[in-house]
PDB file of C-alpha atoms in Angstrom:
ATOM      1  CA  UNK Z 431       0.000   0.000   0.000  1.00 47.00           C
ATOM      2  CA  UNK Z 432       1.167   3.479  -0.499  1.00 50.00           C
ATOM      3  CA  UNK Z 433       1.421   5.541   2.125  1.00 48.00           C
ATOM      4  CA  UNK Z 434      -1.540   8.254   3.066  1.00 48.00           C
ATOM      5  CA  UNK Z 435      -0.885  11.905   2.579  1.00 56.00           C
ATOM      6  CA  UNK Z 436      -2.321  12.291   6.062  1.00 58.00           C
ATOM      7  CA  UNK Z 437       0.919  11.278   7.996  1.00 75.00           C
ATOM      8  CA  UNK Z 438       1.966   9.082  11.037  1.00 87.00           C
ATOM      9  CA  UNK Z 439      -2.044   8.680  11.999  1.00 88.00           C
ATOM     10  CA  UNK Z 440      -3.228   8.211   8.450  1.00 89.00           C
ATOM     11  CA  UNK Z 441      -0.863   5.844   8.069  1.00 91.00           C
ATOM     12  CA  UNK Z 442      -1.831   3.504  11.375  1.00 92.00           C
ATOM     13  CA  UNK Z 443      -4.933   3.750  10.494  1.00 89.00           C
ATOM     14  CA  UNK Z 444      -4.834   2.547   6.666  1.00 86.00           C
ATOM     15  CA  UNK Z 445      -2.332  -0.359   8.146  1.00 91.00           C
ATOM     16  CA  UNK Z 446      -4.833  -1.284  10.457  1.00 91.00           C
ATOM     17  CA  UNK Z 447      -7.972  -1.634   8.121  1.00 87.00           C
ATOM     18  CA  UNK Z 448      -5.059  -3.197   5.842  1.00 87.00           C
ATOM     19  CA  UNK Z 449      -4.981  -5.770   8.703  1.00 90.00           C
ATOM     20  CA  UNK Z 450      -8.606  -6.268   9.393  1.00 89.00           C
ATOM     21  CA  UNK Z 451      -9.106  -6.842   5.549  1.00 87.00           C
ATOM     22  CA  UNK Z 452      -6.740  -9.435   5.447  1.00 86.00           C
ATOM     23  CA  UNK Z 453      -7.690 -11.439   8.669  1.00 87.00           C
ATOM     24  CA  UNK Z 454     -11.369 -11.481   7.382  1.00 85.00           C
ATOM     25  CA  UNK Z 455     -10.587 -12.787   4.126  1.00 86.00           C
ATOM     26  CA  UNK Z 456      -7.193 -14.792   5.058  1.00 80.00           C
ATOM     27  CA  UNK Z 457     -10.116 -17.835   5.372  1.00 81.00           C
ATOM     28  CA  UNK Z 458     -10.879 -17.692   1.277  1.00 80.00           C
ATOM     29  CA  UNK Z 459      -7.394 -19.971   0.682  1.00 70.00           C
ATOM     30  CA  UNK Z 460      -6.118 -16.766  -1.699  1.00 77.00           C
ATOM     31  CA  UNK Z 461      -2.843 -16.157  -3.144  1.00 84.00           C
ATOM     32  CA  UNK Z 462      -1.259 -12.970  -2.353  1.00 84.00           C
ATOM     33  CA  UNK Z 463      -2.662 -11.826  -5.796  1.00 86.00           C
ATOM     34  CA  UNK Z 464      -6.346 -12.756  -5.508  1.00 86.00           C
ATOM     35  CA  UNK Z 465      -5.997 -11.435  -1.727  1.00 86.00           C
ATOM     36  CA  UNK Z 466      -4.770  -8.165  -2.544  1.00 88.00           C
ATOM     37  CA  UNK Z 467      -7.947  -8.198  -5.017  1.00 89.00           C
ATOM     38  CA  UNK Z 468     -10.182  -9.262  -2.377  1.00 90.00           C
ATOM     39  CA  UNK Z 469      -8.945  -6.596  -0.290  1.00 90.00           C
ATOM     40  CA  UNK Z 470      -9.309  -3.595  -2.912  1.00 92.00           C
ATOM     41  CA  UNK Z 471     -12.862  -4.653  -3.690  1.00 93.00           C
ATOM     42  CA  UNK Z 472     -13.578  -4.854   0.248  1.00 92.00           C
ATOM     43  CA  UNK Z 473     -12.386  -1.346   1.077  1.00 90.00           C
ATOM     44  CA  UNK Z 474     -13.710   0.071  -2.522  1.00 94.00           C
ATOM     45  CA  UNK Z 475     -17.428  -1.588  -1.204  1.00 94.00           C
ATOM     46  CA  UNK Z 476     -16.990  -0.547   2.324  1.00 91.00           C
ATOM     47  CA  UNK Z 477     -15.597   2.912   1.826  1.00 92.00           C
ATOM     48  CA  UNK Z 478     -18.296   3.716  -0.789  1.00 95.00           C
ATOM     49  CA  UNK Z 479     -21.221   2.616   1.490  1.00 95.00           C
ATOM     50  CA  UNK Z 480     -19.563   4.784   3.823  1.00 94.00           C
ATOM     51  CA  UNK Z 481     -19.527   7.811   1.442  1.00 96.00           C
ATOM     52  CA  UNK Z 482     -22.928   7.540  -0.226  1.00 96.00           C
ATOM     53  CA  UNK Z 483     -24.420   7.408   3.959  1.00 95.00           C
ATOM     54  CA  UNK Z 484     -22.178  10.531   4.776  1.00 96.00           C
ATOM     55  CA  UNK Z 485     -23.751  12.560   2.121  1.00 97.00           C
ATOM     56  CA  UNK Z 486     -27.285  11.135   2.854  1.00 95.00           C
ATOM     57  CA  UNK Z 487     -27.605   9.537  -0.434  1.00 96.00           C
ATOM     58  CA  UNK Z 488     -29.553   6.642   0.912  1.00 95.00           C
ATOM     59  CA  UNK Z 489     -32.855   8.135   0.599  1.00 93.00           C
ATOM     60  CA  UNK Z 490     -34.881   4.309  -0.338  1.00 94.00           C
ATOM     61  CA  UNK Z 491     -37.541   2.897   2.064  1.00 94.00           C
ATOM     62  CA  UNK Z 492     -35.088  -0.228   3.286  1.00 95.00           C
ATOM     63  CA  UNK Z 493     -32.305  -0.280   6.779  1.00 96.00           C
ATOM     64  CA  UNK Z 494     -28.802   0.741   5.726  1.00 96.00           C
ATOM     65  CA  UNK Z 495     -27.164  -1.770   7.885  1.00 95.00           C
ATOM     66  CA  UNK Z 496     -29.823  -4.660   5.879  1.00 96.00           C
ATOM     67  CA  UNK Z 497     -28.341  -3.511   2.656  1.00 96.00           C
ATOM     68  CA  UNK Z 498     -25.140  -3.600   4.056  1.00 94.00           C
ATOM     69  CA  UNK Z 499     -25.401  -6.815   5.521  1.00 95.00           C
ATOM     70  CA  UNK Z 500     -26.572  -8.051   2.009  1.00 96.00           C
ATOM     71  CA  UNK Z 501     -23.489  -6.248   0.211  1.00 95.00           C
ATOM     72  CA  UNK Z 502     -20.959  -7.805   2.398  1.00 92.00           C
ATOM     73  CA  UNK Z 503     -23.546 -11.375   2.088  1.00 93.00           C
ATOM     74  CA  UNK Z 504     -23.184 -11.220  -1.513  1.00 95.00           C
ATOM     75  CA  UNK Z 505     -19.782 -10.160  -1.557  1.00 93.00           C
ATOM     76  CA  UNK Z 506     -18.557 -13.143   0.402  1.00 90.00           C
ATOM     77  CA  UNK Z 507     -20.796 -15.703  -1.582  1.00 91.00           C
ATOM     78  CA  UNK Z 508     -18.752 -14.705  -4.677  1.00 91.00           C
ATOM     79  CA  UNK Z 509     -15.676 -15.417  -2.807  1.00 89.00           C
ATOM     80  CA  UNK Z 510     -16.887 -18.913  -2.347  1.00 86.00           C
ATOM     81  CA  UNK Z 511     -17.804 -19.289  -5.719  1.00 85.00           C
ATOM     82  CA  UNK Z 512     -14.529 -17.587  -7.358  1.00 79.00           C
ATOM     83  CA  UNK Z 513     -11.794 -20.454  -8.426  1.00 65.00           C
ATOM     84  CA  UNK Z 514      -8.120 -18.370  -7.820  1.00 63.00           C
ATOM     85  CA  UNK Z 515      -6.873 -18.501 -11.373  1.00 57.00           C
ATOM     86  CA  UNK Z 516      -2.990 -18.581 -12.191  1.00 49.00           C
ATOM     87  CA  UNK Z 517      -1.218 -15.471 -12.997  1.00 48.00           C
ATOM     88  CA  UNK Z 518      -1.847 -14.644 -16.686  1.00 48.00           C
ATOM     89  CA  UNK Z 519      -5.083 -15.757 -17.093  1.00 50.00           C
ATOM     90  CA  UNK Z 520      -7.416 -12.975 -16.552  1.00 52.00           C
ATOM     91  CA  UNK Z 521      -7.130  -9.379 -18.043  1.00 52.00           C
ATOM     92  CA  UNK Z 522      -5.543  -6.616 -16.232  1.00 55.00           C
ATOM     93  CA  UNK Z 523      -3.479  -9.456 -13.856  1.00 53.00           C
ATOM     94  CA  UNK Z 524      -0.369  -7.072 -13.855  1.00 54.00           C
ATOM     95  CA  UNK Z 525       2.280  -6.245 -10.835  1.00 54.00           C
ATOM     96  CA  UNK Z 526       0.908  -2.807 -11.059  1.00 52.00           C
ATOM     97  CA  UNK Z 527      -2.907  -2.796 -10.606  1.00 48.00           C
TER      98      UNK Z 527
END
């Protein structure tokens, strides 16, 4: 990860959801790959929940913590279901991003 522009606290902080991110998915058997993957998609899901809720975009008739609970439900189904493939074989599997 790179480091945060915010300094010595940013950067605790973005190790420390780094952690939590990889102890909840270190039980999906990844590669470091398909775990770094895992944990962009997490953080890109969690952080824009987070977002949309802060700017009061969740306007619909339904709990934000059910739809959450659903995201992060549906999100860890298709971890179940995803096969790890071998470097190479799907598009954009580069040492950059």
């Amino acid at each position: 990860m790179s480091a945060s522009a915010g300094g010595d606290a940013s950067d605790a902080i973005a190790e420390r959801i780094l952690a939590i991110c990889s102890s909840v998915l270190g039980g999906y058997s990844r590669d470091k790959r398909e775990t770094i993957h895992a944990i962009r998609a997490m953080r890109s899901l969690v952080h824009g929940v987070a977002t949309l809720e802060a700017a009061g975009c969740f306007g619909m008739p339904v709990a934000i913590d059910a739809s959450f609970a659903w995201l992060i439900d549906n999100f860890a189904a298709g971890l179940e279901r995803t096969t790890p493939l071998a470097d190479g074989m799907r598009r954009g599997n580069t040492a950059t991003g």
